[in-house]
């Protein structure tokens, strides 16, 4: 897969914690097409993540969560992928770090790498993506340009914590949800 240009960054960062930052990056570079490609990838990673240069000799397990996420993405970029698969890159990160990771994802894409992002943080995902697909129980619930989905009332209500237009509407929605829940509870337990 790596030689074909497809690299994944799994959920939960998955860095080699006992290895240094530099050793992690070297491991990622094993799939590079040539030494020249590996050198170019290292330069790109250092431009995107200057903190990794500063921490090159530090064990990866001692990095902060955000730095570990940067290292995981940087390690993936070391092979020079054409397609980067990112699974939950914002998981467990502070809002400021989530915004920084989002900017980095945009930059990676702008530099010519296609990115597929799987993300629970709908706000971040819709800000980063060109096209978005919302899944519900493994099925496509909504799909389209990310900007259109972000502006959609349904997406606002279901995924982005949008508010009802009036207190009366909010009350009516709460009563309807309560009736639906109680009906489901009765159906579930009553039979």
PDB file of C-alpha atoms in Angstrom:
ATOM      1  CA  UNK A   1       0.000   0.000   0.000  1.00  0.00           C
ATOM      2  CA  UNK A   2       2.752   2.448   0.922  1.00  0.00           C
ATOM      3  CA  UNK A   3       4.598   1.823  -2.348  1.00  0.00           C
ATOM      4  CA  UNK A   4       1.347   2.555  -4.187  1.00  0.00           C
ATOM      5  CA  UNK A   5       1.186   5.910  -2.404  1.00  0.00           C
ATOM      6  CA  UNK A   6      -1.504   5.197   0.216  1.00  0.00           C
ATOM      7  CA  UNK A   7      -0.621   5.801   3.870  1.00  0.00           C
ATOM      8  CA  UNK A   8      -2.861   5.754   6.953  1.00  0.00           C
ATOM      9  CA  UNK A   9      -2.539   7.482  10.312  1.00  0.00           C
ATOM     10  CA  UNK A  10      -4.621   5.373  12.719  1.00  0.00           C
ATOM     11  CA  UNK A  11      -6.795   6.691  15.517  1.00  0.00           C
ATOM     12  CA  UNK A  12      -4.964   7.299  18.769  1.00  0.00           C
ATOM     13  CA  UNK A  13      -1.669   8.478  17.205  1.00  0.00           C
ATOM     14  CA  UNK A  14       0.176   5.131  17.448  1.00  0.00           C
ATOM     15  CA  UNK A  15       3.705   6.519  17.575  1.00  0.00           C
ATOM     16  CA  UNK A  16       6.610   4.250  18.515  1.00  0.00           C
ATOM     17  CA  UNK A  17       6.838   5.586  22.063  1.00  0.00           C
ATOM     18  CA  UNK A  18      10.263   4.179  22.981  1.00  0.00           C
ATOM     19  CA  UNK A  19      11.866   5.476  19.783  1.00  0.00           C
ATOM     20  CA  UNK A  20      12.958   9.075  19.338  1.00  0.00           C
ATOM     21  CA  UNK A  21      11.117  11.524  17.118  1.00  0.00           C
ATOM     22  CA  UNK A  22      13.895  11.166  14.532  1.00  0.00           C
ATOM     23  CA  UNK A  23      13.718   7.366  14.636  1.00  0.00           C
ATOM     24  CA  UNK A  24       9.938   7.514  14.107  1.00  0.00           C
ATOM     25  CA  UNK A  25      10.441   9.705  11.054  1.00  0.00           C
ATOM     26  CA  UNK A  26      13.139   7.391   9.688  1.00  0.00           C
ATOM     27  CA  UNK A  27      10.755   4.440  10.108  1.00  0.00           C
ATOM     28  CA  UNK A  28       8.146   6.326   8.097  1.00  0.00           C
ATOM     29  CA  UNK A  29      10.701   7.019   5.389  1.00  0.00           C
ATOM     30  CA  UNK A  30      11.412   3.326   4.774  1.00  0.00           C
ATOM     31  CA  UNK A  31       8.659   3.334   2.135  1.00  0.00           C
ATOM     32  CA  UNK A  32      10.092   6.313   0.234  1.00  0.00           C
ATOM     33  CA  UNK A  33      10.959   5.684  -3.418  1.00  0.00           C
ATOM     34  CA  UNK A  34      14.547   6.953  -3.093  1.00  0.00           C
ATOM     35  CA  UNK A  35      16.984   8.692  -0.768  1.00  0.00           C
ATOM     36  CA  UNK A  36      16.260  11.942  -2.612  1.00  0.00           C
ATOM     37  CA  UNK A  37      12.512  11.488  -2.063  1.00  0.00           C
ATOM     38  CA  UNK A  38      13.148  10.712   1.622  1.00  0.00           C
ATOM     39  CA  UNK A  39      15.236  13.892   2.018  1.00  0.00           C
ATOM     40  CA  UNK A  40      12.522  15.974   0.350  1.00  0.00           C
ATOM     41  CA  UNK A  41       9.878  14.402   2.582  1.00  0.00           C
ATOM     42  CA  UNK A  42      11.935  15.141   5.704  1.00  0.00           C
ATOM     43  CA  UNK A  43      12.243  18.782   4.635  1.00  0.00           C
ATOM     44  CA  UNK A  44       8.481  18.969   4.069  1.00  0.00           C
ATOM     45  CA  UNK A  45       7.770  17.406   7.488  1.00  0.00           C
ATOM     46  CA  UNK A  46      10.160  19.829   9.190  1.00  0.00           C
ATOM     47  CA  UNK A  47       8.449  22.788   7.474  1.00  0.00           C
ATOM     48  CA  UNK A  48       4.997  21.593   8.537  1.00  0.00           C
ATOM     49  CA  UNK A  49       6.067  20.606  12.066  1.00  0.00           C
ATOM     50  CA  UNK A  50       9.015  22.722  13.298  1.00  0.00           C
ATOM     51  CA  UNK A  51       8.498  21.367  16.817  1.00  0.00           C
ATOM     52  CA  UNK A  52       9.643  17.944  15.580  1.00  0.00           C
ATOM     53  CA  UNK A  53      13.031  19.445  14.695  1.00  0.00           C
ATOM     54  CA  UNK A  54      13.350  20.795  18.245  1.00  0.00           C
ATOM     55  CA  UNK A  55      12.329  17.439  19.739  1.00  0.00           C
ATOM     56  CA  UNK A  56      14.282  15.197  17.318  1.00  0.00           C
ATOM     57  CA  UNK A  57      16.188  13.364  20.095  1.00  0.00           C
ATOM     58  CA  UNK A  58      13.265  13.093  22.514  1.00  0.00           C
ATOM     59  CA  UNK A  59      11.423   9.806  22.977  1.00  0.00           C
ATOM     60  CA  UNK A  60       8.071   9.971  21.212  1.00  0.00           C
ATOM     61  CA  UNK A  61       6.200   8.710  24.274  1.00  0.00           C
ATOM     62  CA  UNK A  62       7.203  11.854  26.165  1.00  0.00           C
ATOM     63  CA  UNK A  63       5.634  14.243  23.648  1.00  0.00           C
ATOM     64  CA  UNK A  64       2.312  15.950  24.325  1.00  0.00           C
ATOM     65  CA  UNK A  65      -0.786  14.518  22.612  1.00  0.00           C
ATOM     66  CA  UNK A  66      -0.702  17.220  19.954  1.00  0.00           C
ATOM     67  CA  UNK A  67       2.988  16.677  19.299  1.00  0.00           C
ATOM     68  CA  UNK A  68       2.401  12.932  19.021  1.00  0.00           C
ATOM     69  CA  UNK A  69      -0.342  13.605  16.459  1.00  0.00           C
ATOM     70  CA  UNK A  70       2.047  15.818  14.509  1.00  0.00           C
ATOM     71  CA  UNK A  71       4.660  13.060  14.641  1.00  0.00           C
ATOM     72  CA  UNK A  72       2.171  10.428  13.474  1.00  0.00           C
ATOM     73  CA  UNK A  73       1.189  12.592  10.493  1.00  0.00           C
ATOM     74  CA  UNK A  74       4.818  13.516   9.825  1.00  0.00           C
ATOM     75  CA  UNK A  75       5.853   9.859   9.891  1.00  0.00           C
ATOM     76  CA  UNK A  76       3.128   9.075   7.339  1.00  0.00           C
ATOM     77  CA  UNK A  77       4.313  11.917   5.094  1.00  0.00           C
ATOM     78  CA  UNK A  78       7.871  10.555   5.094  1.00  0.00           C
ATOM     79  CA  UNK A  79       6.957   8.018   2.401  1.00  0.00           C
ATOM     80  CA  UNK A  80       5.651  10.759   0.094  1.00  0.00           C
ATOM     81  CA  UNK A  81       2.060   9.507  -0.160  1.00  0.00           C
ATOM     82  CA  UNK A  82      -0.372  10.532  -2.885  1.00  0.00           C
ATOM     83  CA  UNK A  83      -3.292   9.658  -0.558  1.00  0.00           C
ATOM     84  CA  UNK A  84      -3.225  10.222   3.202  1.00  0.00           C
ATOM     85  CA  UNK A  85      -5.909   8.531   5.320  1.00  0.00           C
ATOM     86  CA  UNK A  86      -6.424  10.240   8.685  1.00  0.00           C
ATOM     87  CA  UNK A  87      -8.536   8.542  11.354  1.00  0.00           C
ATOM     88  CA  UNK A  88      -9.693  10.885  14.137  1.00  0.00           C
ATOM     89  CA  UNK A  89      -6.720  13.283  14.135  1.00  0.00           C
ATOM     90  CA  UNK A  90      -8.462  15.588  16.637  1.00  0.00           C
ATOM     91  CA  UNK A  91      -9.170  12.823  19.172  1.00  0.00           C
ATOM     92  CA  UNK A  92      -8.367  13.966  22.695  1.00  0.00           C
ATOM     93  CA  UNK A  93      -6.759  17.245  21.663  1.00  0.00           C
ATOM     94  CA  UNK A  94      -7.392  20.714  23.075  1.00  0.00           C
ATOM     95  CA  UNK A  95      -9.382  23.073  20.808  1.00  0.00           C
ATOM     96  CA  UNK A  96      -6.306  25.168  20.001  1.00  0.00           C
ATOM     97  CA  UNK A  97      -4.402  22.051  18.888  1.00  0.00           C
ATOM     98  CA  UNK A  98      -7.408  20.844  16.865  1.00  0.00           C
ATOM     99  CA  UNK A  99      -7.348  24.155  14.971  1.00  0.00           C
ATOM    100  CA  UNK A 100      -3.626  23.771  14.359  1.00  0.00           C
ATOM    101  CA  UNK A 101      -4.028  20.188  13.084  1.00  0.00           C
ATOM    102  CA  UNK A 102      -6.851  21.395  10.804  1.00  0.00           C
ATOM    103  CA  UNK A 103      -4.547  24.064   9.341  1.00  0.00           C
ATOM    104  CA  UNK A 104      -1.852  21.454   8.768  1.00  0.00           C
ATOM    105  CA  UNK A 105      -4.311  19.134   7.008  1.00  0.00           C
ATOM    106  CA  UNK A 106      -5.317  22.010   4.715  1.00  0.00           C
ATOM    107  CA  UNK A 107      -1.653  22.699   3.968  1.00  0.00           C
ATOM    108  CA  UNK A 108      -0.930  19.028   3.206  1.00  0.00           C
ATOM    109  CA  UNK A 109      -3.820  19.027   0.750  1.00  0.00           C
ATOM    110  CA  UNK A 110      -2.724  22.349  -0.789  1.00  0.00           C
ATOM    111  CA  UNK A 111       0.721  20.824  -1.389  1.00  0.00           C
ATOM    112  CA  UNK A 112      -0.865  18.126  -3.559  1.00  0.00           C
ATOM    113  CA  UNK A 113      -1.613  15.189  -1.273  1.00  0.00           C
ATOM    114  CA  UNK A 114      -5.192  13.913  -1.368  1.00  0.00           C
ATOM    115  CA  UNK A 115      -6.613  13.496   2.142  1.00  0.00           C
ATOM    116  CA  UNK A 116      -9.445  11.289   3.370  1.00  0.00           C
ATOM    117  CA  UNK A 117     -10.438  12.376   6.847  1.00  0.00           C
ATOM    118  CA  UNK A 118     -12.557  10.244   9.189  1.00  0.00           C
ATOM    119  CA  UNK A 119     -13.547  12.519  12.045  1.00  0.00           C
ATOM    120  CA  UNK A 120     -16.165  12.688  14.819  1.00  0.00           C
ATOM    121  CA  UNK A 121     -15.557  16.419  15.244  1.00  0.00           C
ATOM    122  CA  UNK A 122     -18.031  17.568  12.576  1.00  0.00           C
ATOM    123  CA  UNK A 123     -17.122  21.239  12.973  1.00  0.00           C
ATOM    124  CA  UNK A 124     -13.463  20.587  12.233  1.00  0.00           C
ATOM    125  CA  UNK A 125     -14.187  18.094   9.455  1.00  0.00           C
ATOM    126  CA  UNK A 126     -16.569  20.446   7.637  1.00  0.00           C
ATOM    127  CA  UNK A 127     -14.097  23.329   7.905  1.00  0.00           C
ATOM    128  CA  UNK A 128     -11.278  21.243   6.390  1.00  0.00           C
ATOM    129  CA  UNK A 129     -13.073  19.159   3.763  1.00  0.00           C
ATOM    130  CA  UNK A 130     -14.115  20.003   0.227  1.00  0.00           C
ATOM    131  CA  UNK A 131     -16.679  17.191   0.170  1.00  0.00           C
ATOM    132  CA  UNK A 132     -18.267  15.491   3.175  1.00  0.00           C
ATOM    133  CA  UNK A 133     -20.241  12.349   3.899  1.00  0.00           C
ATOM    134  CA  UNK A 134     -22.132  11.922   7.174  1.00  0.00           C
ATOM    135  CA  UNK A 135     -22.735   8.328   8.221  1.00  0.00           C
ATOM    136  CA  UNK A 136     -25.397   7.038  10.563  1.00  0.00           C
ATOM    137  CA  UNK A 137     -25.090   3.426  11.669  1.00  0.00           C
ATOM    138  CA  UNK A 138     -22.789   2.699   8.732  1.00  0.00           C
ATOM    139  CA  UNK A 139     -25.085   4.206   6.106  1.00  0.00           C
ATOM    140  CA  UNK A 140     -24.755   7.470   4.218  1.00  0.00           C
ATOM    141  CA  UNK A 141     -27.144   9.959   5.825  1.00  0.00           C
ATOM    142  CA  UNK A 142     -25.937  13.096   4.040  1.00  0.00           C
ATOM    143  CA  UNK A 143     -23.360  13.856   1.375  1.00  0.00           C
ATOM    144  CA  UNK A 144     -22.282  16.878  -0.604  1.00  0.00           C
ATOM    145  CA  UNK A 145     -19.968  19.873  -0.648  1.00  0.00           C
ATOM    146  CA  UNK A 146     -18.751  20.481   2.913  1.00  0.00           C
ATOM    147  CA  UNK A 147     -19.712  24.166   2.799  1.00  0.00           C
ATOM    148  CA  UNK A 148     -23.310  23.268   1.884  1.00  0.00           C
ATOM    149  CA  UNK A 149     -23.552  20.629   4.603  1.00  0.00           C
ATOM    150  CA  UNK A 150     -22.104  23.021   7.186  1.00  0.00           C
ATOM    151  CA  UNK A 151     -24.826  25.538   6.301  1.00  0.00           C
ATOM    152  CA  UNK A 152     -27.615  22.934   6.352  1.00  0.00           C
ATOM    153  CA  UNK A 153     -30.165  23.279   9.146  1.00  0.00           C
ATOM    154  CA  UNK A 154     -30.289  19.497   9.525  1.00  0.00           C
ATOM    155  CA  UNK A 155     -26.516  19.208   9.933  1.00  0.00           C
ATOM    156  CA  UNK A 156     -26.521  22.174  12.329  1.00  0.00           C
ATOM    157  CA  UNK A 157     -29.184  20.490  14.449  1.00  0.00           C
ATOM    158  CA  UNK A 158     -27.849  16.921  14.348  1.00  0.00           C
ATOM    159  CA  UNK A 159     -24.070  17.313  14.305  1.00  0.00           C
ATOM    160  CA  UNK A 160     -23.077  20.850  15.200  1.00  0.00           C
ATOM    161  CA  UNK A 161     -25.310  21.536  18.180  1.00  0.00           C
ATOM    162  CA  UNK A 162     -27.465  24.125  16.451  1.00  0.00           C
ATOM    163  CA  UNK A 163     -30.189  25.738  18.508  1.00  0.00           C
ATOM    164  CA  UNK A 164     -33.901  25.881  17.840  1.00  0.00           C
ATOM    165  CA  UNK A 165     -35.157  29.201  16.488  1.00  0.00           C
ATOM    166  CA  UNK A 166     -37.437  29.915  19.427  1.00  0.00           C
ATOM    167  CA  UNK A 167     -38.070  28.754  22.964  1.00  0.00           C
ATOM    168  CA  UNK A 168     -41.472  27.421  21.867  1.00  0.00           C
ATOM    169  CA  UNK A 169     -39.896  25.406  19.054  1.00  0.00           C
ATOM    170  CA  UNK A 170     -37.247  24.061  21.450  1.00  0.00           C
ATOM    171  CA  UNK A 171     -39.969  23.021  23.888  1.00  0.00           C
ATOM    172  CA  UNK A 172     -41.995  21.333  21.137  1.00  0.00           C
ATOM    173  CA  UNK A 173     -38.892  19.472  19.938  1.00  0.00           C
ATOM    174  CA  UNK A 174     -38.116  18.352  23.502  1.00  0.00           C
ATOM    175  CA  UNK A 175     -41.679  17.048  23.982  1.00  0.00           C
ATOM    176  CA  UNK A 176     -41.550  15.215  20.633  1.00  0.00           C
ATOM    177  CA  UNK A 177     -38.204  13.656  21.518  1.00  0.00           C
ATOM    178  CA  UNK A 178     -39.552  12.626  24.923  1.00  0.00           C
ATOM    179  CA  UNK A 179     -42.618  10.986  23.319  1.00  0.00           C
ATOM    180  CA  UNK A 180     -40.416   9.197  20.788  1.00  0.00           C
ATOM    181  CA  UNK A 181     -38.061   8.000  23.503  1.00  0.00           C
ATOM    182  CA  UNK A 182     -40.889   6.804  25.719  1.00  0.00           C
ATOM    183  CA  UNK A 183     -42.488   5.018  22.753  1.00  0.00           C
ATOM    184  CA  UNK A 184     -39.214   3.295  22.008  1.00  0.00           C
ATOM    185  CA  UNK A 185     -38.775   2.371  25.640  1.00  0.00           C
ATOM    186  CA  UNK A 186     -42.269   0.881  25.796  1.00  0.00           C
ATOM    187  CA  UNK A 187     -41.786  -0.997  22.535  1.00  0.00           C
ATOM    188  CA  UNK A 188     -38.420  -2.234  23.656  1.00  0.00           C
ATOM    189  CA  UNK A 189     -39.445  -3.327  27.137  1.00  0.00           C
ATOM    190  CA  UNK A 190     -43.158  -3.930  26.650  1.00  0.00           C
ATOM    191  CA  UNK A 191     -42.969  -6.891  24.278  1.00  0.00           C
TER     192      UNK A 191
END
